[in-house]
Coordinates of C-alpha atoms (C1' of nucleotides) in Angstrom, one line a residue:
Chain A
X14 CA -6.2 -24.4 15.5
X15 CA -8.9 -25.8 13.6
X16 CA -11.7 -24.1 12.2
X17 CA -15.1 -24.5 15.0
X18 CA -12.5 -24.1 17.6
X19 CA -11.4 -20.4 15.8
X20 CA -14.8 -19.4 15.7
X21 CA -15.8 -20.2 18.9
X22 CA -12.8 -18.1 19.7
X23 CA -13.8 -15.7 17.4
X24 CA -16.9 -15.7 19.3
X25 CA -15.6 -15.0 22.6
X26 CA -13.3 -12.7 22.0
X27 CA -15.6 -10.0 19.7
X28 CA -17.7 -10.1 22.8
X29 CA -15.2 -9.7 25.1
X30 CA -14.6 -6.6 23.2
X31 CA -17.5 -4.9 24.1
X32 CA -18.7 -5.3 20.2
X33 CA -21.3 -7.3 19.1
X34 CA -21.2 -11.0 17.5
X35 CA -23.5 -10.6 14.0
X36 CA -24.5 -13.1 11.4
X37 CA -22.5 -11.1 9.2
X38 CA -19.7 -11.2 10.7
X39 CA -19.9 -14.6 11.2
X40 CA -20.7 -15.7 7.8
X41 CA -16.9 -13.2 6.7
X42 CA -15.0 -14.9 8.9
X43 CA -16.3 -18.2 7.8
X44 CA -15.2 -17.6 4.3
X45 CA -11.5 -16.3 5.2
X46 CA -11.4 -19.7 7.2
X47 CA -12.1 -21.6 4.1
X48 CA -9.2 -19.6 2.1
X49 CA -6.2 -21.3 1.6
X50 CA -3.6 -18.7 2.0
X51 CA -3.3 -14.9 1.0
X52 CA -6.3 -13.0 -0.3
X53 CA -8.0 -9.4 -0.5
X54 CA -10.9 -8.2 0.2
X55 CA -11.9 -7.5 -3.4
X56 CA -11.4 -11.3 -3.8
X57 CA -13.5 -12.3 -0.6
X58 CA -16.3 -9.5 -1.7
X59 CA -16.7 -11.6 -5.0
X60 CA -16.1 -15.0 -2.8
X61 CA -19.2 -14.2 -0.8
X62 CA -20.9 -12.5 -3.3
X63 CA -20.9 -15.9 -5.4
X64 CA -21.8 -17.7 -2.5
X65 CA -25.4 -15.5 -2.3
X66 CA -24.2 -14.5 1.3
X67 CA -25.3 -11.3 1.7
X68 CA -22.9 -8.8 3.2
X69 CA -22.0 -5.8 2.0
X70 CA -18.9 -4.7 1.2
X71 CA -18.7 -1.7 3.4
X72 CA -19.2 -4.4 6.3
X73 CA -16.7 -6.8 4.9
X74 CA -14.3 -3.9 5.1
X75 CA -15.2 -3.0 8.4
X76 CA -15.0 -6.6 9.8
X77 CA -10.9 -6.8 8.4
X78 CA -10.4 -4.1 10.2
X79 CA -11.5 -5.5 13.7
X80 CA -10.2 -9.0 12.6
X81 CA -6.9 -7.3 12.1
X82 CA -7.1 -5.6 15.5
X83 CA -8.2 -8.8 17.5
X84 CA -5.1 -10.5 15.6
X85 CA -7.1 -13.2 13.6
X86 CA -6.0 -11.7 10.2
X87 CA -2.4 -10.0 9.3
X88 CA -1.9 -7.6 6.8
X89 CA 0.8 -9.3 4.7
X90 CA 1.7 -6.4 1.7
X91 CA 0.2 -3.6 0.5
X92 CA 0.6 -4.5 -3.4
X93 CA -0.3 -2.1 -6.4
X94 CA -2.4 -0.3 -3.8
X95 CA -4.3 -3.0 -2.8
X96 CA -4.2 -5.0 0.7
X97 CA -3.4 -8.4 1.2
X98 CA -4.1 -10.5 4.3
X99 CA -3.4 -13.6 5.4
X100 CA -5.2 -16.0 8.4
X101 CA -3.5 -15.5 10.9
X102 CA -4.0 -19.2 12.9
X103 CA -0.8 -20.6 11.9
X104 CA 2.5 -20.2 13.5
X105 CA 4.9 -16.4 12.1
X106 CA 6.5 -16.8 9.3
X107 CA 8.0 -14.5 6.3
X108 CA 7.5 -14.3 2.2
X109 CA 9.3 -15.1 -0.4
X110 CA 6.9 -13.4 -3.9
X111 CA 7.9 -13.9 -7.0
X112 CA 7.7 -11.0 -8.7
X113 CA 6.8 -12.6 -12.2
X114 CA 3.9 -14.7 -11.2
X115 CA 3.0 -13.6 -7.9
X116 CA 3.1 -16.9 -6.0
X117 CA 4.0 -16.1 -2.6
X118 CA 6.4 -18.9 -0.8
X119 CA 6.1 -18.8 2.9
X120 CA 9.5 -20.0 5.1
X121 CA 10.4 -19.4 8.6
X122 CA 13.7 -19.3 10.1
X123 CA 14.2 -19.4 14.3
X124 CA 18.4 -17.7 13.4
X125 CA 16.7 -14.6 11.8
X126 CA 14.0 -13.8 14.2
X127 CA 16.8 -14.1 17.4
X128 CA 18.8 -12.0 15.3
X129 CA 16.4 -10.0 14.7
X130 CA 15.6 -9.7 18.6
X131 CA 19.3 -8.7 18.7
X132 CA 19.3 -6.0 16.9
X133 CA 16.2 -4.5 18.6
X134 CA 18.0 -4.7 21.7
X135 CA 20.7 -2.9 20.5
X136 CA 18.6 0.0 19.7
X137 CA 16.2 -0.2 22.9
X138 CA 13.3 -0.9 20.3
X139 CA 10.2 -2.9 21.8
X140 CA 9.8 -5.5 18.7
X141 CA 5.8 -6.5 18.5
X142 CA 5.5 -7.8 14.9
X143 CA 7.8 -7.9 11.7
X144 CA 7.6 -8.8 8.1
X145 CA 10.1 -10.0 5.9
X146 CA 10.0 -10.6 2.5
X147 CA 12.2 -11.4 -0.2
X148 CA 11.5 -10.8 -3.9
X149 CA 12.5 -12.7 -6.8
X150 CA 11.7 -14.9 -9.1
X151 CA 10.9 -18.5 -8.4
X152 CA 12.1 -21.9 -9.2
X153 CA 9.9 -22.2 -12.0
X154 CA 10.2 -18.0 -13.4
X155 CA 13.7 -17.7 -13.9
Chain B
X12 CA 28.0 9.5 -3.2
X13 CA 27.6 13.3 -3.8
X14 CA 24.7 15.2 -4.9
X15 CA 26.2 16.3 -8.1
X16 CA 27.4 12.9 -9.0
X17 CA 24.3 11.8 -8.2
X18 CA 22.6 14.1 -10.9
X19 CA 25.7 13.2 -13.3
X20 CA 24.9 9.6 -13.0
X21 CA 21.3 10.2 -13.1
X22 CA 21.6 12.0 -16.3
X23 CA 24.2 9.2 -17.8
X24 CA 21.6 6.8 -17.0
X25 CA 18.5 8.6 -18.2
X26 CA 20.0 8.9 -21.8
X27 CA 21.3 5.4 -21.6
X28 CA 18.0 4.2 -21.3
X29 CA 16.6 6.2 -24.5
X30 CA 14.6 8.9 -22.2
X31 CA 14.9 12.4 -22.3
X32 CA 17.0 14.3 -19.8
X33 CA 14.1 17.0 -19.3
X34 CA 14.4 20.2 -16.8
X35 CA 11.6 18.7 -14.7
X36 CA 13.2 15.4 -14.6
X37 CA 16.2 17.2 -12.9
X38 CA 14.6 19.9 -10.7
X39 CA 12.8 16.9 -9.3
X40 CA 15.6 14.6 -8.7
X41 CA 17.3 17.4 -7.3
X42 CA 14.8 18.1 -4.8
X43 CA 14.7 14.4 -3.7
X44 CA 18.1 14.8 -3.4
X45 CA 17.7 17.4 -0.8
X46 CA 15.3 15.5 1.2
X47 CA 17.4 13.4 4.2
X48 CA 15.3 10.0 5.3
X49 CA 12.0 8.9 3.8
X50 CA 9.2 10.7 1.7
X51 CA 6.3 10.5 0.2
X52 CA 4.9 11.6 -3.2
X53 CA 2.7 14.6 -2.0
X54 CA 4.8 15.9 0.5
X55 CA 7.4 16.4 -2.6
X56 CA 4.8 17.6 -4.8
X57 CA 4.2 20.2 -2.1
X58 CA 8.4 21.1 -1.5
X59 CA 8.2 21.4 -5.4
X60 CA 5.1 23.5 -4.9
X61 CA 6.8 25.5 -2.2
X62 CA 9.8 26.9 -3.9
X63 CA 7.4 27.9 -7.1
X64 CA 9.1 25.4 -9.3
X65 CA 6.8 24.6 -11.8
X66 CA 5.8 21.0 -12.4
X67 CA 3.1 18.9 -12.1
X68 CA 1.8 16.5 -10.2
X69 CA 1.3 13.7 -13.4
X70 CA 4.8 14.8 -13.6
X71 CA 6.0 13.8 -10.1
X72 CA 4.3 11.0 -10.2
X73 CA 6.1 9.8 -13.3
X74 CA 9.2 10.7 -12.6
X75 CA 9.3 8.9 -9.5
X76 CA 8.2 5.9 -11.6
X77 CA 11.3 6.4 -13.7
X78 CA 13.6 7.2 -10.3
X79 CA 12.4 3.6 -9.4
X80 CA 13.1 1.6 -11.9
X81 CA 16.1 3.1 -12.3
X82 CA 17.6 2.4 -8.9
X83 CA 17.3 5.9 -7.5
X84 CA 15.0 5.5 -5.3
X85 CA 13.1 2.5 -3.0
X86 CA 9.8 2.3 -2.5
X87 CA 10.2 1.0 1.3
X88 CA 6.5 0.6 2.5
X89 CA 3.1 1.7 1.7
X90 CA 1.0 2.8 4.7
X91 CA -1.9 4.1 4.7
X92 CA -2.5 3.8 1.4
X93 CA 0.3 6.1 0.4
X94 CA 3.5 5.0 -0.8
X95 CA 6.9 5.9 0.8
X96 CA 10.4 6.2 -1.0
X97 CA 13.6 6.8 0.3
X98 CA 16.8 7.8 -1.8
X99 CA 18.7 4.8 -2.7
X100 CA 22.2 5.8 -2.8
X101 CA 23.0 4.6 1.0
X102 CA 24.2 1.0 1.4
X103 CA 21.1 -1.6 1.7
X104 CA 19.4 -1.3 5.1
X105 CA 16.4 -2.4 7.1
X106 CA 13.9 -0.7 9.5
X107 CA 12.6 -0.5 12.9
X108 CA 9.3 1.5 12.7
X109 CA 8.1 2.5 15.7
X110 CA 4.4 2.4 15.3
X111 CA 3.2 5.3 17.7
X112 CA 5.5 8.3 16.4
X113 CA 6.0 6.5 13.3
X114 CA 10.1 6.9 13.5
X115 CA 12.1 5.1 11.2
X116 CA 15.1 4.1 12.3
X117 CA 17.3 1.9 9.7
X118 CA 19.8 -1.3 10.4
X119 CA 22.0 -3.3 8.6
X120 CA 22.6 -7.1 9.6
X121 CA 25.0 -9.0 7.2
X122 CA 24.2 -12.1 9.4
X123 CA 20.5 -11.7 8.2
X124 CA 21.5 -11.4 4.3
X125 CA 23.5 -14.2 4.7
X126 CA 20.5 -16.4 6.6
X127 CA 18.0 -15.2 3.6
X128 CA 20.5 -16.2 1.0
X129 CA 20.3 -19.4 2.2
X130 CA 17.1 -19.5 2.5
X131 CA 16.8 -18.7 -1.2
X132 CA 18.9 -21.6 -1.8
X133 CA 16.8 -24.3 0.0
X134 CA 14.0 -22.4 -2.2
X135 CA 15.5 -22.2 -5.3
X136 CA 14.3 -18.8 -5.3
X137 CA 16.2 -16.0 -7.0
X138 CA 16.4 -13.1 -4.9
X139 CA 16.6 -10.0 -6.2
X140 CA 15.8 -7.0 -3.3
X141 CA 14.2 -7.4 0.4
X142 CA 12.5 -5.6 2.3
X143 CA 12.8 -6.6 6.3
X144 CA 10.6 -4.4 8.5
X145 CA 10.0 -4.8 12.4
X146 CA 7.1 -2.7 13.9
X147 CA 7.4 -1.7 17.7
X148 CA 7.9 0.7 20.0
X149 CA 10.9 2.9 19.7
X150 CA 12.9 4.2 22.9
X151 CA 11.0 7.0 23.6
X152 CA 7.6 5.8 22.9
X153 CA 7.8 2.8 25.4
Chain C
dT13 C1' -34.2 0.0 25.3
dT14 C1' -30.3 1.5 23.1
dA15 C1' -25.8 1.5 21.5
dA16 C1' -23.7 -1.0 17.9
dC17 C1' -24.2 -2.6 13.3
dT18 C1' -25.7 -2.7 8.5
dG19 C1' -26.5 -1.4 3.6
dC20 C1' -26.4 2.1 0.4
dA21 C1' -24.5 5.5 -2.2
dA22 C1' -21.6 9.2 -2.1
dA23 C1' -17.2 10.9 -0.9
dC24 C1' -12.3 10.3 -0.5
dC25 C1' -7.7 10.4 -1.9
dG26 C1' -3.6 8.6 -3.8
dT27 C1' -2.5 7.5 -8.3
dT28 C1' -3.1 6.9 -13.4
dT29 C1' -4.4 8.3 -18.0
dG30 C1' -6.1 10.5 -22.6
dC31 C1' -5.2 14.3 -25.1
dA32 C1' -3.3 18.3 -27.3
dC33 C1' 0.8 20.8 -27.2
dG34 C1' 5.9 21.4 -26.4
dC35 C1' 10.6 20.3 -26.5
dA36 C1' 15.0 17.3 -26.3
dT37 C1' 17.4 14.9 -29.5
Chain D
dA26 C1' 11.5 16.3 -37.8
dT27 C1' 9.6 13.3 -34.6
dG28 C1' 8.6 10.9 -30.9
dC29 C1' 9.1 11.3 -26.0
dG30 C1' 7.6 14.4 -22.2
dT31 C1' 4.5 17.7 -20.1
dG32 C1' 0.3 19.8 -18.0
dC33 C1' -4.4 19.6 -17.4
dA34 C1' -8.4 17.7 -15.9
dA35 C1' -10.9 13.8 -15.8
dA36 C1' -11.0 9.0 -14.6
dC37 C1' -9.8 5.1 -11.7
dG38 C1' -10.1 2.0 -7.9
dG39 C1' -9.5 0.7 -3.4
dT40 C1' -11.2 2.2 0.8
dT41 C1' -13.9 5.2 4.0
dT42 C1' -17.9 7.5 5.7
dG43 C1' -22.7 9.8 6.7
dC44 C1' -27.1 8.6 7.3
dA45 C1' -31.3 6.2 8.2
dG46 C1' -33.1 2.0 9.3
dT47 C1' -32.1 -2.6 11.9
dT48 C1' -30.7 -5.7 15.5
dA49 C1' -27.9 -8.0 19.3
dA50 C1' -27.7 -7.7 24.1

DNA sequence: TTAACTGCAAACCGTTTGCACGCAT
DNA sequence: ATGCGTGCAAACGGTTTGCAGTTAA
């Protein structure tokens, strides 16, 4: 999905909720559309911040939240006690993170999720979302 | 294994590793050891609390570090900003976490080791622990 | 008009840390 | 003897929240 076509969606869909479509929350999700992979909301406080977009960071927190509940962000990890998202506009995958230098390797397998779907059945479990990630060290760490 | 092979090991280990094999260290241990599924840090801090054993939190707290890097115990997920461990002398699992009661109900797939391996190898990634968690709805909550 | 939203600063809460004293080795 | 471990209380840092003023609908 490109990027006017997810805000447009964005758009739609906050007002659809019965919440209300702000400049602010605009300009957030702007900036997580222009991040290339994983951040937190520490980094995209300092992102906008830089940008002289003014938001504060009580509203940036508040926006994650309801991009997280209308399923345009995921929370990837909870690392050293802080929370890492991703953009959620491309298709599942899972993690590989290096636990040297951080870099986080994404992969996706079809075998694992089916077998994964397996499994649930076995134990009447209603699967709606699942992470997987593998730590390690990476080509260039080891 | 047993408990008190469990505490033998523990204190084997402990000494190994140039630390001190302290009363707190064990009465701590020991109460993890008497916990069956998951924890987290405050609720032992309160079963320490609750059978007047005297030790502090700072103490838990570092201990637990120790416990970790040891191999004692696994941090398996932090939610809600709080960190959960479980006792690591069971064979390697995975979990189904149903996301209304919060039930953690644990798996093993060799099928899914052997697909991650693999996809290690395409990586050249060195794997060195997983953690594989699927978020639902358990039987009873559906 | 009015319920939602925002910014601010303070509160929160799990976790970490500096320090002086204590104890395992 | 000595250096690691402990308890205490304060600090930390990410996140949440109460409140008064603002704004989208």
């Amino acid at each position: 999905m490109n990027r006017s076509r997810a805000i447009k969606e964005f758009k739609e869909i906050i007002k659809k909720s019965g919440l209300k479509y702000t400049p602010q929350r605009e300009k957030i999700f702007r900036v997580i559309l222009s991040t290339k992979g994983h951040f937190e909301i520490e980094d995209l406080v300092h992102r906008i911040r830089s940008k002289n977009i003014d938001v504060s960071r009580a509203t940036v927190y508040r926006t994650l939240d309801i991009l997280k509940k209308l399923g345009f962000v995921n929370e990837v990890i909870k690392f050293k006690n802080k929370t890492i998202y991703e953009v959620a506009l491309k298709e599942h995958h899972d993690h590989l993170i290096c636990r040297k230098c951080g870099k986080i390797i994404e992969f996706h397998s079809d075998e694992i999720e089916q077998l994964q779907n397996k499994i649930c059945e076995e134990y009447q479990f209603k699967p709606e979302f699942h992470r997987l990630e593998i730590f390690g060290l990476c080509k260039d760490c080891q």
